[in-house]
Short mmCIF file of C-alpha atoms and ligand atoms in Angstrom, two decimals:
data_model
loop_
_atom_site.label_atom_id
_atom_site.label_comp_id
_atom_site.label_asym_id
_atom_site.label_seq_id
_atom_site.Cartn_x
_atom_site.Cartn_y
_atom_site.Cartn_z
CA UNK A 8 -0.40 -0.03 0.21
CA UNK A 9 1.31 3.56 -0.71
CA UNK A 10 1.20 6.30 2.24
CA UNK A 11 0.32 8.92 -0.42
CA UNK A 12 -0.12 9.36 -4.13
CA UNK A 13 2.03 11.81 -4.24
CA UNK A 14 4.98 9.43 -3.59
CA UNK A 15 3.78 7.69 -6.69
CA UNK A 16 5.73 10.58 -9.27
CA UNK A 17 7.58 8.44 -12.26
CA UNK A 18 7.91 5.42 -14.03
CA UNK A 19 4.87 6.31 -16.13
CA UNK A 20 3.78 4.17 -18.90
CA UNK A 21 5.24 3.69 -22.21
CA UNK A 22 3.41 2.80 -24.92
CA UNK A 23 4.06 2.09 -28.75
CA UNK A 24 2.29 4.20 -31.63
CA UNK A 25 1.81 3.12 -35.55
CA UNK A 26 1.20 5.56 -37.92
CA UNK A 27 0.75 4.25 -41.77
CA UNK A 28 1.54 7.56 -42.70
CA UNK A 29 5.41 7.14 -41.16
CA UNK A 30 5.43 3.40 -41.81
CA UNK A 31 9.34 3.01 -40.58
CA UNK A 32 9.08 5.72 -37.80
CA UNK A 33 8.67 3.81 -34.61
CA UNK A 34 6.85 6.56 -32.00
CA UNK A 35 7.06 5.04 -28.84
CA UNK A 36 5.41 8.12 -26.45
CA UNK A 37 5.81 8.39 -22.30
CA UNK A 38 2.38 9.23 -20.61
CA UNK A 39 3.66 11.23 -18.41
CA UNK A 40 0.04 11.73 -16.96
CA UNK A 41 -0.03 9.01 -14.92
CA UNK A 42 1.60 11.23 -12.64
CA UNK A 43 -0.44 11.95 -9.35
CA UNK A 44 -1.51 15.08 -10.28
CA UNK A 45 -1.98 14.51 -14.00
CA UNK A 46 1.10 15.66 -15.85
CA UNK A 47 5.01 16.19 -16.15
CA UNK A 48 5.44 18.21 -13.76
CA UNK A 49 4.85 16.68 -10.81
CA UNK A 50 8.50 15.39 -11.03
CA UNK A 51 10.03 18.85 -11.15
CA UNK A 52 7.67 20.21 -8.01
CA UNK A 53 8.26 16.82 -6.15
CA UNK A 54 12.54 16.41 -6.77
CA UNK A 55 12.48 21.12 -5.93
CA UNK A 56 10.69 20.52 -2.48
CA UNK A 57 12.45 17.86 -1.31
CA UNK A 58 16.46 18.61 -2.44
CA UNK A 59 15.70 21.90 -0.70
CA UNK A 60 14.49 20.73 2.45
CA UNK A 61 16.92 18.31 2.58
CA UNK A 62 20.01 20.48 2.03
CA UNK A 63 18.31 23.36 3.87
CA UNK A 64 17.66 26.07 1.66
CA UNK A 65 13.93 26.14 3.37
CA UNK A 66 12.60 24.73 5.84
CA UNK A 67 8.99 24.70 7.26
CA UNK A 68 8.73 28.33 7.46
CA UNK A 69 9.33 29.03 4.17
CA UNK A 70 6.43 29.97 1.58
CA UNK A 71 6.92 28.57 -1.83
CA UNK A 72 6.50 31.29 -4.67
CA UNK A 73 6.39 30.67 -8.88
CA UNK A 74 4.63 31.95 -11.34
CA UNK A 75 2.72 29.06 -13.36
CA UNK A 76 -0.72 29.27 -15.10
CA UNK A 77 -1.31 25.34 -14.70
CA UNK A 78 0.21 22.05 -14.73
CA UNK A 79 3.26 23.40 -12.50
CA UNK A 80 0.90 25.05 -10.11
CA UNK A 81 -0.99 21.96 -9.64
CA UNK A 82 1.48 19.86 -8.95
CA UNK A 83 3.29 22.43 -6.87
CA UNK A 84 0.32 22.88 -4.89
CA UNK A 85 -0.09 19.56 -3.28
CA UNK A 86 3.40 18.29 -3.03
CA UNK A 87 4.13 21.84 -0.84
CA UNK A 88 1.00 20.85 1.25
CA UNK A 89 2.24 17.24 1.27
CA UNK A 90 5.11 18.95 3.14
CA UNK A 91 2.83 21.38 5.31
CA UNK A 92 4.67 23.97 3.56
CA UNK A 93 2.77 26.87 2.37
CA UNK A 94 2.76 27.92 -1.28
CA UNK A 95 1.55 31.12 -2.94
CA UNK A 96 1.24 30.50 -7.10
CA UNK A 97 1.25 33.76 -9.54
CA UNK A 98 -1.63 32.81 -12.01
CA UNK A 99 -3.16 35.52 -14.48
CA UNK A 100 -6.34 35.81 -16.16
CA UNK A 101 -5.78 33.44 -19.11
CA UNK A 102 -5.31 30.51 -16.06
CA UNK A 103 -7.66 27.45 -16.88
CA UNK A 104 -10.73 27.87 -14.26
CA UNK A 105 -10.34 24.00 -13.80
CA UNK A 106 -6.72 24.72 -12.98
CA UNK A 107 -6.90 27.21 -10.72
CA UNK A 108 -9.85 25.49 -8.98
CA UNK A 109 -7.52 22.95 -8.48
CA UNK A 110 -4.85 25.39 -6.89
CA UNK A 111 -6.95 26.72 -4.59
CA UNK A 112 -8.29 23.11 -3.32
CA UNK A 113 -4.36 21.95 -2.97
CA UNK A 114 -4.89 25.11 -0.35
CA UNK A 115 -2.64 27.35 -1.74
CA UNK A 116 -2.53 30.92 -2.12
CA UNK A 117 -3.54 32.82 -5.24
CA UNK A 118 -2.25 36.35 -6.90
CA UNK A 119 -3.65 36.83 -10.04
CA UNK A 120 -2.25 38.78 -12.18
CA UNK A 121 -4.63 40.85 -14.69
CA UNK A 122 -2.51 43.69 -16.25
CA UNK A 123 -1.36 42.32 -19.98
CA UNK A 124 2.89 42.74 -20.17
CA UNK A 125 4.53 44.37 -23.47
CA UNK A 126 3.99 41.11 -25.88
CA UNK A 127 0.47 40.36 -24.57
CA UNK A 128 0.91 37.57 -22.41
CA UNK A 129 1.35 37.93 -18.36
CA UNK A 130 4.49 35.94 -18.07
CA UNK A 131 6.51 39.25 -17.67
CA UNK A 132 4.15 40.67 -15.02
CA UNK A 133 3.89 37.29 -13.01
CA UNK A 134 7.21 37.50 -12.86
CA UNK A 135 7.88 41.60 -11.81
CA UNK A 136 5.14 40.60 -9.03
CA UNK A 137 7.19 37.37 -7.79
CA UNK A 138 10.06 39.90 -7.98
CA UNK A 139 8.36 42.47 -5.81
CA UNK A 140 7.15 40.70 -3.41
CA UNK A 141 11.09 38.91 -2.82
CA UNK A 142 12.07 42.42 -1.85
CA UNK A 143 9.24 43.26 0.18
CA UNK A 144 9.53 39.45 2.18
CA UNK A 145 12.12 37.39 3.81
CA UNK A 146 10.11 34.53 4.06
CA UNK A 147 10.09 33.42 0.28
CA UNK A 148 11.33 30.39 -1.91
CA UNK A 149 10.95 31.31 -5.56
CA UNK A 150 10.88 27.90 -7.34
CA UNK A 151 12.02 30.17 -10.59
CA UNK A 152 11.57 27.16 -12.94
CA UNK A 153 13.52 28.86 -15.93
CA UNK A 154 16.29 29.31 -14.16
CA UNK A 155 16.86 26.98 -11.33
CA UNK A 156 18.53 23.86 -12.30
CA UNK A 157 17.01 21.55 -9.87
CA UNK A 158 14.10 21.77 -12.24
CA UNK A 159 17.01 20.40 -15.29
CA UNK A 160 18.19 18.04 -12.52
CA UNK A 161 14.58 16.35 -11.85
CA UNK A 162 14.31 15.39 -15.16
CA UNK A 163 18.30 14.53 -15.38
CA UNK A 164 17.70 12.08 -12.43
CA UNK A 165 14.13 10.78 -13.59
CA UNK A 166 12.77 11.08 -16.57
CA UNK A 167 16.25 10.97 -18.78
CA UNK A 168 16.91 7.54 -16.58
CA UNK A 169 13.54 6.04 -17.42
CA UNK A 170 13.84 6.95 -21.57
CA UNK A 171 16.82 5.52 -21.76
CA UNK A 172 16.54 2.28 -19.41
CA UNK A 173 12.90 2.13 -21.35
CA UNK A 174 13.73 2.49 -24.87
CA UNK A 175 13.90 -0.69 -27.24
CA UNK A 176 16.91 -2.26 -27.04
CA UNK A 177 17.94 0.82 -23.97
CA UNK A 178 18.70 2.01 -27.74
CA UNK A 179 17.64 5.96 -27.95
CA UNK A 180 18.15 7.19 -31.56
CA UNK A 181 15.48 9.89 -31.20
CA UNK A 182 13.79 12.24 -28.12
CA UNK A 183 11.05 14.85 -29.67
CA UNK A 184 9.86 17.02 -25.94
CA UNK A 185 7.96 20.30 -25.74
CA UNK A 186 9.69 23.63 -24.56
CA UNK A 187 8.53 25.97 -22.07
CA UNK A 188 10.71 26.37 -18.78
CA UNK A 189 13.15 23.97 -20.48
CA UNK A 190 13.51 22.41 -17.06
CA UNK A 191 12.43 18.90 -19.19
CA UNK A 192 14.67 19.20 -22.02
CA UNK A 193 17.37 20.30 -20.46
CA UNK A 194 17.43 17.70 -18.08
CA UNK A 195 16.27 14.30 -20.28
CA UNK A 196 19.01 16.04 -23.00
CA UNK A 197 22.11 15.53 -20.95
CA UNK A 198 21.02 12.19 -19.44
CA UNK A 199 20.30 10.89 -22.77
CA UNK A 200 23.21 12.16 -24.48
CA UNK A 201 25.47 10.39 -21.90
CA UNK A 202 24.17 7.16 -22.28
CA UNK A 203 23.33 7.22 -25.98
CA UNK A 204 26.00 9.68 -27.53
CA UNK A 205 24.21 9.49 -31.02
CA UNK A 206 20.74 10.01 -30.00
CA UNK A 207 19.39 13.06 -31.44
CA UNK A 208 17.30 16.05 -29.37
CA UNK A 209 14.37 17.47 -30.59
CA UNK A 210 12.89 20.46 -29.25
CA UNK A 211 9.37 20.99 -30.29
CA UNK A 212 8.16 24.64 -29.91
CA UNK A 213 5.33 26.63 -31.35
CA UNK A 214 5.14 29.57 -32.94
CA UNK A 215 4.85 32.95 -31.19
CA UNK A 216 6.95 31.28 -28.62
CA UNK A 217 10.47 32.91 -28.51
CA UNK A 218 12.36 30.38 -26.99
CA UNK A 219 14.30 29.43 -29.98
CA UNK A 220 14.44 33.40 -31.76
CA UNK A 221 10.92 33.20 -33.29
CA UNK A 222 9.53 36.71 -33.10
CA UNK A 223 6.76 36.84 -29.55
CA UNK A 224 2.66 36.75 -30.45
CA UNK A 225 -0.44 35.31 -28.80
CA UNK A 226 -0.35 31.81 -28.41
CA UNK A 227 -3.63 30.08 -26.79
CA UNK A 228 -2.33 26.79 -25.85
CA UNK A 229 -0.90 26.57 -22.31
CA UNK A 230 2.32 24.29 -21.58
CA UNK A 231 4.47 24.54 -24.83
CA UNK A 232 6.35 28.09 -25.51
CA UNK A 233 7.67 30.87 -23.69
CA UNK A 234 7.73 34.27 -24.48
CA UNK A 235 10.79 34.95 -22.62
CA UNK A 236 14.10 32.95 -22.93
CA UNK A 237 14.69 30.46 -20.13
CA UNK A 238 18.31 30.47 -18.94
CA UNK A 239 18.25 26.68 -17.94
CA UNK A 240 18.01 25.77 -21.51
CA UNK A 241 21.72 26.77 -22.17
CA UNK A 242 22.74 23.25 -20.72
CA UNK A 243 20.15 21.29 -22.90
CA UNK A 244 21.87 18.92 -25.80
CA UNK A 245 19.52 20.07 -28.78
CA UNK A 246 19.95 18.64 -32.49
CA UNK A 247 17.07 20.40 -33.94
CA UNK A 248 14.46 22.45 -33.55
CA UNK A 249 11.08 21.90 -35.16
CA UNK A 250 7.91 24.41 -35.15
CA UNK A 251 4.24 23.98 -35.39
CA UNK A 252 1.35 25.86 -35.45
CA UNK A 253 -1.42 25.66 -32.79
CA UNK A 254 -4.32 24.38 -35.53
CA UNK A 255 -1.49 21.46 -36.36
CA UNK A 256 -1.21 21.23 -32.61
CA UNK A 257 -5.12 20.24 -32.36
CA UNK A 258 -5.29 18.21 -35.34
CA UNK A 259 -2.69 15.83 -33.93
CA UNK A 260 -4.46 16.03 -30.38
CA UNK A 261 -7.78 14.58 -32.44
CA UNK A 262 -5.83 12.34 -34.30
CA UNK A 263 -3.94 10.72 -31.44
CA UNK A 264 -7.52 10.50 -30.01
CA UNK A 265 -9.01 8.93 -32.87
CA UNK A 266 -6.53 6.10 -33.92
CA UNK A 267 -4.88 5.87 -30.71
CA UNK A 268 -7.48 6.01 -28.23
CA UNK A 269 -5.46 8.41 -25.98
CA UNK A 270 -6.50 11.47 -24.62
CA UNK A 271 -3.72 14.07 -24.64
CA UNK A 272 -3.47 17.53 -23.64
CA UNK A 273 -2.10 19.98 -26.30
CA UNK A 274 1.73 19.72 -25.97
CA UNK A 275 2.14 15.99 -26.79
CA UNK A 276 -0.20 17.04 -29.92
CA UNK A 277 2.31 19.42 -30.79
CA UNK A 278 5.57 16.85 -30.28
CA UNK A 279 3.38 14.33 -32.59
CA UNK A 280 2.87 17.00 -35.33
CA UNK A 281 6.22 17.93 -34.79
CA UNK A 282 7.99 14.24 -35.35
CA UNK A 283 5.39 13.93 -38.66
CA UNK A 284 6.55 17.57 -39.62
CA UNK A 285 10.23 16.72 -38.98
CA UNK A 286 9.96 13.21 -40.74
CA UNK A 287 8.15 14.50 -43.81
CA UNK A 288 10.87 15.34 -46.04
CA UNK A 289 13.44 13.21 -44.24
CA UNK A 290 13.98 9.60 -46.15
CA UNK A 291 13.94 6.92 -43.73
CA UNK A 292 14.38 3.77 -45.05
CA UNK A 293 14.68 1.13 -42.40
CA UNK A 294 12.48 1.31 -38.71
CA UNK A 295 13.81 4.13 -36.36
CA UNK A 296 12.98 4.55 -33.07
CA UNK A 297 11.97 7.83 -31.26
CA UNK A 298 10.74 8.42 -28.14
CA UNK A 299 8.77 10.94 -26.75
CA UNK A 300 6.58 12.91 -24.00
CA UNK A 301 2.97 13.55 -23.43
CA UNK A 302 2.96 15.81 -21.03
CA UNK A 303 -0.55 15.88 -19.53
CA UNK A 304 -4.17 14.43 -20.56
CA UNK A 305 -7.25 16.36 -22.60
CA UNK A 306 -9.87 16.62 -20.02
CA UNK A 307 -7.80 20.31 -19.26
CA UNK A 308 -8.79 20.94 -22.47
CA UNK A 309 -11.84 20.66 -23.11
CA UNK A 310 -13.17 24.13 -23.70
CA UNK A 311 -10.37 24.85 -26.01
CA UNK A 312 -8.70 22.24 -28.41
CA UNK A 313 -11.30 19.62 -27.55
CA UNK A 314 -14.49 22.33 -28.75
CA UNK A 315 -15.03 22.89 -32.74
CA UNK A 316 -15.80 26.53 -31.99
CA UNK A 317 -12.64 27.41 -30.06
CA UNK A 318 -10.92 25.54 -32.75
CA UNK A 319 -12.15 27.49 -35.62
CA UNK A 320 -10.98 30.48 -34.20
CA UNK A 321 -7.68 29.22 -33.76
CA UNK A 322 -7.38 27.76 -37.50
CA UNK A 323 -7.91 31.25 -38.55
CA UNK A 324 -5.23 32.28 -36.47
CA UNK A 325 -2.88 29.86 -37.26
CA UNK A 326 -3.12 31.00 -41.16
CA UNK A 327 -2.25 34.24 -39.90
CA UNK A 328 0.57 33.87 -37.97
CA UNK A 329 2.13 31.40 -40.58
CA UNK A 330 2.29 34.15 -42.96
CA UNK A 331 3.08 36.79 -40.31
CA UNK A 332 6.26 34.86 -38.76
CA UNK A 333 7.31 33.30 -41.91
C1 PLP B 428 1.77 20.30 -20.70
C2 PLP B 428 3.14 20.54 -20.74
N1 PLP B 428 3.82 20.21 -21.52
C3 PLP B 428 4.68 20.31 -21.76
C4 PLP B 428 5.61 21.49 -20.53
C5 PLP B 428 6.93 21.98 -20.74
O1 PLP B 428 7.54 21.15 -19.90
P1 PLP B 428 9.03 22.39 -19.46
O2 PLP B 428 8.31 23.24 -18.69
O3 PLP B 428 9.90 21.14 -18.81
O4 PLP B 428 9.47 22.76 -20.60
C6 PLP B 428 4.96 21.99 -20.02
C7 PLP B 428 5.35 22.66 -18.59
O5 PLP B 428 4.60 23.23 -18.09
C8 PLP B 428 3.31 21.87 -19.69
O6 PLP B 428 2.65 21.83 -18.94
#
């Protein structure tokens, strides 16, 4: 018996995905929504809090603070509560009501930013608010997923290790990952390259994100992309970057549900779309193994990705973006 569900982070299942349109591409998806609060972010939340407590970086009187509009906020609120720690989550107007509800019910305090930043998003103002509070109070620990090396270490020591162990014949050829804070790809890429120096690490990002040098534009799907370049990415070992649109993401999410019966969240669709796009112009004559990460489940996206009216609006927006950002 488990003492607490939150001790069950990691060791998520891997499923094989075959597609007639990519006969030689053997895709293996790591289903990260099997983590206790429903996403890959349980790994970072659990690891960072435990390491910080064990190393005396924080203690029972510390208040954890982080900017997140989604999965990380949910994961941190649960793991902070488990450890008897207070947590302040700085969210914004775009945070999904279900995420806000979950963060609150896990006992976190919420600060909601309503003023957009110069990019039309809220990230800069969420971080500005945290910096103001850090200046005023001495009891805060800012997790800072974009710059905290513990974020990357969390994935080096767990997800990266699992991918190496679970790849067919423990031989990793490709790994495709969505990028937001950069923690997942930094940690996983270092671990995978250590054990498989010839493995190719492909970052998947979304048009409108600035992570790999694109121009900032309004984005609607949370969990992938960013309006700032995360410093944690400096440690990442990335071979190639593939950009996808939000509309391609939506189509892929629906294809995964229809053909594979897996109900995935946005970034999983982006990653799958990225794999198809990447190999479209490459001749692959013998089977290759492609590992990828499905970071969260579809439930939190029923009003967006799985809502026809919303998708129509995104289709128009994506078409415009393709031409503007070319
Ligand atoms: C759904 C989803 N996919 C992918 C990611 C990207 O992970 P990272 O922030 O480690 O780059 C996140 C991060 O929040 C996420 O929520």
